[in-house]
Amino acid sequence: MKFNVHRPLLGALLMGAALAGCSNEGGKTEQTAKAAPVPPAFELASSPPRHRLMSAEQYQNTISHIFGSDIAANAQFAPLQRTEGLLALGASTAGVPFGEMQKLQRAAALVAAQVVDDGNLDLGVPSHRDSLIPCKPADAALPDPACAKTFLGMTGRLLYRHPLPEARLTQMVDEAGKSATQLKDFYAGLASVIEGMLISPEVLMIHDRTEPDPERPGRRRLDGYSYAARLSFFLWNAAPDDRVLRAAESGELSTAKGRERIVDMMLASPRLEEGVRGFFDDMMAFDTFNNLAKDASAYPAETGAALTAAREQTLRTIYDHLIVKKGDYRDLFTTRSTFMSPELGPIYRVPTPKGWVKYDFPADSPRVGILTHVSFLASHAHPGRSSATRRGKALRELLLCQPVPLPPPNVDFSALNDPTSPFKTARDRVSFHLQNPVCAGCHKITDPMGLALENFDGAGQFRATEMGTAIDPSGALDGKSFKDVAGLADSVRNHPALPSCLVRRVLSYGTGSPVEREDRPLVDYLTGHFAEKGYRYTDLLREIVLSPAFYDVTERAPEQKSASAAN
Amino acid sequence: MKHSVLASAAAAALLAAPVAKADETAPPNRTIGYVVSGLYWAVYQTADGKAECPNGLNDGPREHFKALFPDNGAKRPVAETQLKREAAGYFPTTTDEPFTFQLSQSKIAKGLNLDGKADDNDFVGPDGEKGIDNQLFRVLGCVRGYRAPDGDAYFFDNNTLITDRYDRWLFELTDVDSLVNDDDVTVTTYRGLDGLLKKADGNGMLAGGSQVIDVKWGGRYVAKIKGKIKDGVLTTEPTDVTFPWATFGVPTDREMRAMRMQVKVLPTGGTGLIAGYTDLENWYRQTLRSSSTHHQAYGQVSLPSVYRALRKAADGNPDPKTGENTSLSSALDVTLTQVHIIHPDRPVAQAEGAVKTAEGVKERAGARR
């Protein structure tokens, strides 16, 4: 099994950008606002072939798509390492340790048992075997190679994301037959093979296979099945379905016209929602909600259910704005339209009937854009208080792709944590912090925008005062000053790094590879087109998945990278 | 439900409201909603119980069965033993039984002076108020199941209130110019449809949730009552009410005549008493239906004995033909939690207008600062 390792130059490049940010308040690392002409870098763009571990969500979605949403797949994957702002990039360097494999096997056994179960009418449980297995054995207590071959061939093709070679299929049918004989149960025999499929490295790992690109002599591209898988895991957050695999089988995905047809079909599919949610959940670092807890005495409304709903609220808002309304990506940071649930009602202090309902914050509300959602405010704060620094840092790193260096290890927080401290507001505390030149360098690039969110406490609840002192929500972002959170929202919305950062993240997420310095012309080009199309997210997805960068693959040698970086 | 027209509709509603009379404690739109989040039959207890129950607590079904049918080797048919005792519950009588029912001997009881008199049968309130009417306490005061903190009826009635949704009782206060002093407010009762929200630490209920009114099946729970608030305490005029009740998931209704409230109200909730004359047959039948014999045994609630005591202690609503009283003065300890009450039968904009809670106004006012 081969794992690609990120190129070593990357860390140095990022650190350089970060330090630049410290010295010039964030420095505009991305400056593209208008479309550039198609550069050679675009036509010749490619990404390295990857070998990625499927995520828990992708596993669940795949099981759901193949066997039905009532099949529970409680597979637990070890947390991935966030790399270049995305967990998805960590999947390229992840493996499955033995302990995790045991858990996966248990989950696989449960899935297999559900797939072949006969239901229980008394309990209202339907028979899955009747709907999922397209044939019946002549004798349910004996092997039936023909029926097994039909089912395993069909299922294996979807799980492995390509047709099973005849020899492999025959081997599986034989294994199912042996188990059926031993257990005197045809379906138990099938279950044993399904369980094996579900923990197969070929299923769990998304392996890019390549072939010579006949349109570009000397270059290589993903083969049809690998392109289908890359497309599907990107756009649907799940394995490709029968239609996409058929397009790979027929060679349709090897033609520009065929790729366009399939991509348009996938973009129009309801399954796109899973893909959009999967990407933004990753980009917004919402995995922090898996472990997020707040001080219950300080924030009694911030229950576990409320935090779960907060994550869901923002994902719903994003999907509704970008896909349903086909809105401008930048407007996510100024939109007042969102969704509300009963768990969130006490935090936002609004009445909310059962379920999720559309909700518009009033025009004079301080809630403007997703930065003022509880999800962002609570996840980038301390358990019992707000944090201008954490919020500013998250804004820089997650949304503007501007890394902020870690604090030095010897920071003296005693003055800030002193309960008798004279500092009443976060602004007072931050001002004290800025007196220390060691701290000031980086706090200057995080705190001025974080302070604009100080009208929201650590739970994301609105407050006009802190310890009896009126909160001053003024701030600045890269030279633009504002008097309140609405000004921050406008500044973020119009920040040139906002769309280019999204382009970088989407490109990285889709290909599984970090965007390198030599990819900047490509990012600039894509960002320009993104702007020309009114910052419509689906147009960006379409442009990326149909670009050579998505289906052409090249393993760049270190020398090539150095040469490219020098240009 | 669409909230998009919120701003204009709510602003118009606010402008139309006669806010000039309102003080700074007035809720937005002069309206505030509460949901009942705690409801216990008011039983005054001393630390050791000797003052109110000098002869100890009452025996329950298990002890009575053992007394009636001692384990002496005699063979008895089920119909003459277990089923007979079950039948005694379902067909209660007032004839004497070989057990002494311990009525509460307390001089003190929680409750209100329902009849405006102070006679020998009345109690004195914990604060010294005379004329407290609470004959239901006289019956239940020495029944273990109704005593805090671990009586089974005491616990399970309220546990069901929290975990179920059937017994969701709402109070909407309108025309409120002040939560401290207002001599004319309107209280409307409803049944709600939604769950309660607990605080993050699991202790207590969270204010600020929402309750949609049951307009389809909840008509019998609607009562419009006049009231006033003095020094932060809401009191209401006597009104006959039906309110939802459930124990162990068994939905029932309670009937209370001349019900009135005496509740300290705050923006986040309230505590106090709901008192009135509880219909005897209604109380007994619903209690019997909700708790089987083994539940009664947990709390030593021998319902055939309780019935006899109820009939003797009844002090209200005499039957016009027989002259026999059909109800008992009673009181419930009540805890209210503030909620947004949503009227699904009103235009959406009005429901959305409820966004102008005290906190919501603060949030928006803060934005304009």
PDB file of C-alpha atoms in Angstrom, chain A residues 288-506:
ATOM      1  CA  THR A 288     -14.386  20.314  16.861  1.00  0.00           C
ATOM      2  CA  PHE A 289     -18.052  19.815  17.727  1.00  0.00           C
ATOM      3  CA  ASN A 290     -17.328  16.128  18.250  1.00  0.00           C
ATOM      4  CA  ASN A 291     -15.590  17.078  21.494  1.00  0.00           C
ATOM      5  CA  LEU A 292     -16.897  20.553  22.196  1.00  0.00           C
ATOM      6  CA  ALA A 293     -18.302  21.186  25.636  1.00  0.00           C
ATOM      7  CA  LYS A 294     -19.221  24.404  27.335  1.00  0.00           C
ATOM      8  CA  ASP A 295     -19.348  25.375  30.974  1.00  0.00           C
ATOM      9  CA  ALA A 296     -22.905  24.446  31.846  1.00  0.00           C
ATOM     10  CA  SER A 297     -23.028  26.823  34.774  1.00  0.00           C
ATOM     11  CA  ALA A 298     -21.969  29.750  32.607  1.00  0.00           C
ATOM     12  CA  TYR A 299     -24.077  28.797  29.616  1.00  0.00           C
ATOM     13  CA  PRO A 300     -27.096  26.742  30.705  1.00  0.00           C
ATOM     14  CA  ALA A 301     -28.668  27.030  27.241  1.00  0.00           C
ATOM     15  CA  GLU A 302     -25.627  25.535  25.509  1.00  0.00           C
ATOM     16  CA  THR A 303     -26.679  21.912  25.758  1.00  0.00           C
ATOM     17  CA  GLY A 304     -25.180  19.096  23.753  1.00  0.00           C
ATOM     18  CA  ALA A 305     -28.278  19.115  21.593  1.00  0.00           C
ATOM     19  CA  ALA A 306     -27.878  22.840  21.027  1.00  0.00           C
ATOM     20  CA  LEU A 307     -24.271  22.423  19.900  1.00  0.00           C
ATOM     21  CA  THR A 308     -25.284  19.668  17.509  1.00  0.00           C
ATOM     22  CA  ALA A 309     -28.017  21.928  16.174  1.00  0.00           C
ATOM     23  CA  ALA A 310     -25.572  24.827  15.847  1.00  0.00           C
ATOM     24  CA  ARG A 311     -23.395  22.794  13.512  1.00  0.00           C
ATOM     25  CA  GLU A 312     -26.455  21.728  11.566  1.00  0.00           C
ATOM     26  CA  GLN A 313     -27.751  25.289  11.345  1.00  0.00           C
ATOM     27  CA  THR A 314     -24.682  26.546   9.567  1.00  0.00           C
ATOM     28  CA  LEU A 315     -24.479  23.565   7.223  1.00  0.00           C
ATOM     29  CA  ARG A 316     -28.143  24.038   6.326  1.00  0.00           C
ATOM     30  CA  THR A 317     -27.558  27.720   5.756  1.00  0.00           C
ATOM     31  CA  ILE A 318     -24.587  27.052   3.511  1.00  0.00           C
ATOM     32  CA  TYR A 319     -26.394  24.453   1.431  1.00  0.00           C
ATOM     33  CA  ASP A 320     -29.503  26.586   1.119  1.00  0.00           C
ATOM     34  CA  HIS A 321     -27.559  29.676   0.137  1.00  0.00           C
ATOM     35  CA  LEU A 322     -25.076  28.096  -2.252  1.00  0.00           C
ATOM     36  CA  ILE A 323     -27.096  25.334  -3.849  1.00  0.00           C
ATOM     37  CA  VAL A 324     -30.803  25.982  -3.364  1.00  0.00           C
ATOM     38  CA  LYS A 325     -30.620  29.733  -3.880  1.00  0.00           C
ATOM     39  CA  LYS A 326     -27.488  29.594  -6.047  1.00  0.00           C
ATOM     40  CA  GLY A 327     -26.201  32.548  -4.064  1.00  0.00           C
ATOM     41  CA  ASP A 328     -22.879  34.368  -4.158  1.00  0.00           C
ATOM     42  CA  TYR A 329     -20.418  32.571  -1.876  1.00  0.00           C
ATOM     43  CA  ARG A 330     -19.293  35.860  -0.355  1.00  0.00           C
ATOM     44  CA  ASP A 331     -22.838  36.649   0.729  1.00  0.00           C
ATOM     45  CA  LEU A 332     -22.697  33.769   3.201  1.00  0.00           C
ATOM     46  CA  PHE A 333     -20.894  36.244   5.401  1.00  0.00           C
ATOM     47  CA  THR A 334     -23.606  38.861   5.245  1.00  0.00           C
ATOM     48  CA  THR A 335     -26.774  36.837   4.814  1.00  0.00           C
ATOM     49  CA  ARG A 336     -29.410  37.081   7.511  1.00  0.00           C
ATOM     50  CA  SER A 337     -31.264  34.028   6.231  1.00  0.00           C
ATOM     51  CA  THR A 338     -30.762  30.889   8.183  1.00  0.00           C
ATOM     52  CA  PHE A 339     -32.639  28.042   9.877  1.00  0.00           C
ATOM     53  CA  MET A 340     -33.740  27.678  13.443  1.00  0.00           C
ATOM     54  CA  SER A 341     -34.540  24.734  15.681  1.00  0.00           C
ATOM     55  CA  PRO A 342     -36.061  24.504  19.174  1.00  0.00           C
ATOM     56  CA  GLU A 343     -32.673  23.685  20.684  1.00  0.00           C
ATOM     57  CA  LEU A 344     -31.252  26.928  19.341  1.00  0.00           C
ATOM     58  CA  GLY A 345     -34.240  29.092  20.256  1.00  0.00           C
ATOM     59  CA  PRO A 346     -33.097  29.871  23.816  1.00  0.00           C
ATOM     60  CA  ILE A 347     -29.618  30.829  22.599  1.00  0.00           C
ATOM     61  CA  TYR A 348     -30.824  33.106  19.830  1.00  0.00           C
ATOM     62  CA  ARG A 349     -33.783  34.077  22.020  1.00  0.00           C
ATOM     63  CA  VAL A 350     -36.398  33.563  19.373  1.00  0.00           C
ATOM     64  CA  PRO A 351     -39.534  31.427  19.310  1.00  0.00           C
ATOM     65  CA  THR A 352     -39.126  28.297  17.267  1.00  0.00           C
ATOM     66  CA  PRO A 353     -41.657  25.598  16.519  1.00  0.00           C
ATOM     67  CA  LYS A 354     -40.703  21.949  16.301  1.00  0.00           C
ATOM     68  CA  GLY A 355     -38.276  20.885  13.612  1.00  0.00           C
ATOM     69  CA  TRP A 356     -36.096  23.061  11.413  1.00  0.00           C
ATOM     70  CA  VAL A 357     -37.701  26.221  10.084  1.00  0.00           C
ATOM     71  CA  LYS A 358     -36.426  28.971   7.879  1.00  0.00           C
ATOM     72  CA  TYR A 359     -35.602  32.075   9.799  1.00  0.00           C
ATOM     73  CA  ASP A 360     -34.492  35.564   8.821  1.00  0.00           C
ATOM     74  CA  PHE A 361     -32.723  37.699  11.368  1.00  0.00           C
ATOM     75  CA  PRO A 362     -34.196  41.206  11.396  1.00  0.00           C
ATOM     76  CA  ALA A 363     -32.342  43.822   9.392  1.00  0.00           C
ATOM     77  CA  ASP A 364     -31.175  45.572  12.552  1.00  0.00           C
ATOM     78  CA  SER A 365     -30.057  42.378  14.256  1.00  0.00           C
ATOM     79  CA  PRO A 366     -26.367  41.954  15.053  1.00  0.00           C
ATOM     80  CA  ARG A 367     -26.625  38.495  13.537  1.00  0.00           C
ATOM     81  CA  VAL A 368     -25.206  38.919  10.081  1.00  0.00           C
ATOM     82  CA  GLY A 369     -23.593  36.091   8.187  1.00  0.00           C
ATOM     83  CA  ILE A 370     -22.337  32.719   9.324  1.00  0.00           C
ATOM     84  CA  LEU A 371     -19.603  34.234  11.468  1.00  0.00           C
ATOM     85  CA  THR A 372     -22.370  35.292  13.840  1.00  0.00           C
ATOM     86  CA  HIS A 373     -23.804  31.798  14.004  1.00  0.00           C
ATOM     87  CA  VAL A 374     -23.446  29.952  17.267  1.00  0.00           C
ATOM     88  CA  SER A 375     -21.361  27.346  15.450  1.00  0.00           C
ATOM     89  CA  PHE A 376     -18.506  29.742  14.735  1.00  0.00           C
ATOM     90  CA  LEU A 377     -18.815  31.798  17.890  1.00  0.00           C
ATOM     91  CA  ALA A 378     -19.001  28.879  20.313  1.00  0.00           C
ATOM     92  CA  SER A 379     -16.447  26.626  18.675  1.00  0.00           C
ATOM     93  CA  HIS A 380     -13.864  29.401  18.625  1.00  0.00           C
ATOM     94  CA  ALA A 381     -14.140  30.463  22.225  1.00  0.00           C
ATOM     95  CA  HIS A 382     -13.177  29.214  25.640  1.00  0.00           C
ATOM     96  CA  PRO A 383     -15.486  26.852  27.537  1.00  0.00           C
ATOM     97  CA  GLY A 384     -16.624  29.650  29.811  1.00  0.00           C
ATOM     98  CA  ARG A 385     -15.863  32.867  27.954  1.00  0.00           C
ATOM     99  CA  SER A 386     -15.427  34.353  24.524  1.00  0.00           C
ATOM    100  CA  SER A 387     -12.127  34.685  22.735  1.00  0.00           C
ATOM    101  CA  ALA A 388     -11.406  37.457  20.281  1.00  0.00           C
ATOM    102  CA  THR A 389      -8.101  35.792  19.503  1.00  0.00           C
ATOM    103  CA  ARG A 390      -9.526  32.369  18.721  1.00  0.00           C
ATOM    104  CA  ARG A 391     -12.238  33.863  16.558  1.00  0.00           C
ATOM    105  CA  GLY A 392      -9.819  36.076  14.701  1.00  0.00           C
ATOM    106  CA  LYS A 393      -7.426  33.179  14.228  1.00  0.00           C
ATOM    107  CA  ALA A 394     -10.188  30.962  12.898  1.00  0.00           C
ATOM    108  CA  LEU A 395     -11.302  33.648  10.499  1.00  0.00           C
ATOM    109  CA  ARG A 396      -7.761  34.016   9.167  1.00  0.00           C
ATOM    110  CA  GLU A 397      -6.969  30.336   8.917  1.00  0.00           C
ATOM    111  CA  LEU A 398     -10.254  28.742   7.935  1.00  0.00           C
ATOM    112  CA  LEU A 399     -11.717  31.364   5.647  1.00  0.00           C
ATOM    113  CA  LEU A 400      -8.792  33.410   4.366  1.00  0.00           C
ATOM    114  CA  CYS A 401      -6.171  30.630   4.250  1.00  0.00           C
ATOM    115  CA  GLN A 402      -3.761  32.759   6.266  1.00  0.00           C
ATOM    116  CA  PRO A 403      -1.987  30.617   8.848  1.00  0.00           C
ATOM    117  CA  VAL A 404      -1.396  32.194  12.224  1.00  0.00           C
ATOM    118  CA  PRO A 405       1.659  30.984  14.122  1.00  0.00           C
ATOM    119  CA  LEU A 406       1.230  29.159  17.389  1.00  0.00           C
ATOM    120  CA  PRO A 407       1.858  31.190  20.527  1.00  0.00           C
ATOM    121  CA  PRO A 408       5.254  30.870  22.162  1.00  0.00           C
ATOM    122  CA  PRO A 409       5.314  28.209  24.874  1.00  0.00           C
ATOM    123  CA  ASN A 410       6.136  30.593  27.706  1.00  0.00           C
ATOM    124  CA  VAL A 411       3.235  33.017  27.546  1.00  0.00           C
ATOM    125  CA  ASP A 412       2.386  34.443  30.961  1.00  0.00           C
ATOM    126  CA  PHE A 413      -1.420  34.378  31.254  1.00  0.00           C
ATOM    127  CA  SER A 414      -1.457  35.101  34.982  1.00  0.00           C
ATOM    128  CA  ALA A 415      -2.524  38.702  34.621  1.00  0.00           C
ATOM    129  CA  LEU A 416      -5.383  37.699  32.337  1.00  0.00           C
ATOM    130  CA  ASN A 417      -6.574  34.797  34.446  1.00  0.00           C
ATOM    131  CA  ASP A 418      -6.393  36.699  37.718  1.00  0.00           C
ATOM    132  CA  PRO A 419      -9.967  36.795  39.093  1.00  0.00           C
ATOM    133  CA  THR A 420      -9.216  40.174  40.662  1.00  0.00           C
ATOM    134  CA  SER A 421      -8.021  41.491  37.325  1.00  0.00           C
ATOM    135  CA  PRO A 422      -9.153  45.047  36.669  1.00  0.00           C
ATOM    136  CA  PHE A 423      -9.901  44.149  33.048  1.00  0.00           C
ATOM    137  CA  LYS A 424     -13.633  44.090  32.493  1.00  0.00           C
ATOM    138  CA  THR A 425     -13.884  43.473  28.780  1.00  0.00           C
ATOM    139  CA  ALA A 426     -12.028  41.413  26.240  1.00  0.00           C
ATOM    140  CA  ARG A 427     -10.801  44.629  24.670  1.00  0.00           C
ATOM    141  CA  ASP A 428      -9.154  45.559  27.978  1.00  0.00           C
ATOM    142  CA  ARG A 429      -7.480  42.183  28.189  1.00  0.00           C
ATOM    143  CA  VAL A 430      -6.325  42.256  24.602  1.00  0.00           C
ATOM    144  CA  SER A 431      -4.905  45.749  25.069  1.00  0.00           C
ATOM    145  CA  PHE A 432      -2.880  44.448  27.970  1.00  0.00           C
ATOM    146  CA  HIS A 433      -1.676  41.591  25.826  1.00  0.00           C
ATOM    147  CA  LEU A 434      -0.524  43.953  23.122  1.00  0.00           C
ATOM    148  CA  GLN A 435       1.817  45.639  25.553  1.00  0.00           C
ATOM    149  CA  ASN A 436       4.026  42.583  25.270  1.00  0.00           C
ATOM    150  CA  PRO A 437       5.844  42.834  21.934  1.00  0.00           C
ATOM    151  CA  VAL A 438       6.295  39.046  21.830  1.00  0.00           C
ATOM    152  CA  CYS A 439       2.523  38.627  21.836  1.00  0.00           C
ATOM    153  CA  ALA A 440       1.610  41.733  19.916  1.00  0.00           C
ATOM    154  CA  GLY A 441       2.930  40.583  16.549  1.00  0.00           C
ATOM    155  CA  CYS A 442       0.372  37.859  16.076  1.00  0.00           C
ATOM    156  CA  HIS A 443      -2.419  39.231  18.210  1.00  0.00           C
ATOM    157  CA  LYS A 444      -2.520  42.209  15.900  1.00  0.00           C
ATOM    158  CA  ILE A 445      -3.550  39.936  13.063  1.00  0.00           C
ATOM    159  CA  THR A 446      -6.235  38.087  15.009  1.00  0.00           C
ATOM    160  CA  ASP A 447      -7.708  40.318  17.667  1.00  0.00           C
ATOM    161  CA  PRO A 448      -8.948  43.405  15.795  1.00  0.00           C
ATOM    162  CA  MET A 449     -11.509  41.358  13.882  1.00  0.00           C
ATOM    163  CA  GLY A 450     -12.216  39.037  16.775  1.00  0.00           C
ATOM    164  CA  LEU A 451     -13.137  41.978  18.961  1.00  0.00           C
ATOM    165  CA  ALA A 452     -15.940  42.846  16.551  1.00  0.00           C
ATOM    166  CA  LEU A 453     -17.589  39.597  17.649  1.00  0.00           C
ATOM    167  CA  GLU A 454     -17.382  40.411  21.341  1.00  0.00           C
ATOM    168  CA  ASN A 455     -21.093  41.170  21.462  1.00  0.00           C
ATOM    169  CA  PHE A 456     -21.419  37.381  21.521  1.00  0.00           C
ATOM    170  CA  ASP A 457     -20.332  35.471  24.570  1.00  0.00           C
ATOM    171  CA  GLY A 458     -18.568  32.138  24.614  1.00  0.00           C
ATOM    172  CA  ALA A 459     -21.824  30.370  23.858  1.00  0.00           C
ATOM    173  CA  GLY A 460     -22.650  32.676  20.963  1.00  0.00           C
ATOM    174  CA  GLN A 461     -25.362  34.490  22.882  1.00  0.00           C
ATOM    175  CA  PHE A 462     -25.775  38.188  22.353  1.00  0.00           C
ATOM    176  CA  ARG A 463     -24.656  40.528  25.114  1.00  0.00           C
ATOM    177  CA  ALA A 464     -24.458  44.290  25.165  1.00  0.00           C
ATOM    178  CA  THR A 465     -22.146  44.443  28.161  1.00  0.00           C
ATOM    179  CA  GLU A 466     -19.411  42.461  29.816  1.00  0.00           C
ATOM    180  CA  MET A 467     -19.078  42.766  33.587  1.00  0.00           C
ATOM    181  CA  GLY A 468     -21.302  45.802  33.466  1.00  0.00           C
ATOM    182  CA  THR A 469     -19.232  47.603  30.884  1.00  0.00           C
ATOM    183  CA  ALA A 470     -20.613  48.351  27.447  1.00  0.00           C
ATOM    184  CA  ILE A 471     -18.882  46.355  24.748  1.00  0.00           C
ATOM    185  CA  ASP A 472     -17.172  48.247  21.964  1.00  0.00           C
ATOM    186  CA  PRO A 473     -17.499  46.007  18.894  1.00  0.00           C
ATOM    187  CA  SER A 474     -15.345  48.135  16.590  1.00  0.00           C
ATOM    188  CA  GLY A 475     -12.439  46.551  14.829  1.00  0.00           C
ATOM    189  CA  ALA A 476     -10.360  46.293  11.705  1.00  0.00           C
ATOM    190  CA  LEU A 477      -9.428  43.735   9.104  1.00  0.00           C
ATOM    191  CA  ASP A 478      -6.407  44.273   6.907  1.00  0.00           C
ATOM    192  CA  GLY A 479      -6.640  48.024   6.920  1.00  0.00           C
ATOM    193  CA  LYS A 480     -10.412  48.327   6.842  1.00  0.00           C
ATOM    194  CA  SER A 481     -11.918  49.655  10.025  1.00  0.00           C
ATOM    195  CA  PHE A 482     -15.487  49.123  11.118  1.00  0.00           C
ATOM    196  CA  LYS A 483     -17.626  50.040  14.061  1.00  0.00           C
ATOM    197  CA  ASP A 484     -19.521  46.821  14.582  1.00  0.00           C
ATOM    198  CA  VAL A 485     -20.048  43.261  13.491  1.00  0.00           C
ATOM    199  CA  ALA A 486     -21.918  44.301  10.369  1.00  0.00           C
ATOM    200  CA  GLY A 487     -18.764  46.128   9.298  1.00  0.00           C
ATOM    201  CA  LEU A 488     -16.715  43.026   9.966  1.00  0.00           C
ATOM    202  CA  ALA A 489     -19.133  40.987   7.885  1.00  0.00           C
ATOM    203  CA  ASP A 490     -18.791  43.420   4.982  1.00  0.00           C
ATOM    204  CA  SER A 491     -15.015  43.423   5.260  1.00  0.00           C
ATOM    205  CA  VAL A 492     -14.848  39.650   5.223  1.00  0.00           C
ATOM    206  CA  ARG A 493     -17.321  39.450   2.387  1.00  0.00           C
ATOM    207  CA  ASN A 494     -15.198  41.785   0.268  1.00  0.00           C
ATOM    208  CA  HIS A 495     -11.802  40.473   1.313  1.00  0.00           C
ATOM    209  CA  PRO A 496      -9.878  39.347  -1.782  1.00  0.00           C
ATOM    210  CA  ALA A 497      -8.560  36.284   0.004  1.00  0.00           C
ATOM    211  CA  LEU A 498     -12.042  34.979   0.762  1.00  0.00           C
ATOM    212  CA  PRO A 499     -12.885  33.526  -2.671  1.00  0.00           C
ATOM    213  CA  SER A 500      -9.350  32.460  -3.480  1.00  0.00           C
ATOM    214  CA  CYS A 501      -9.162  30.613  -0.167  1.00  0.00           C
ATOM    215  CA  LEU A 502     -12.324  28.743  -1.012  1.00  0.00           C
ATOM    216  CA  VAL A 503     -10.867  27.826  -4.401  1.00  0.00           C
ATOM    217  CA  ARG A 504      -7.720  26.501  -2.738  1.00  0.00           C
ATOM    218  CA  ARG A 505      -9.697  24.473  -0.248  1.00  0.00           C
ATOM    219  CA  VAL A 506     -12.099  23.024  -2.795  1.00  0.00           C
TER     220      VAL A 506
END
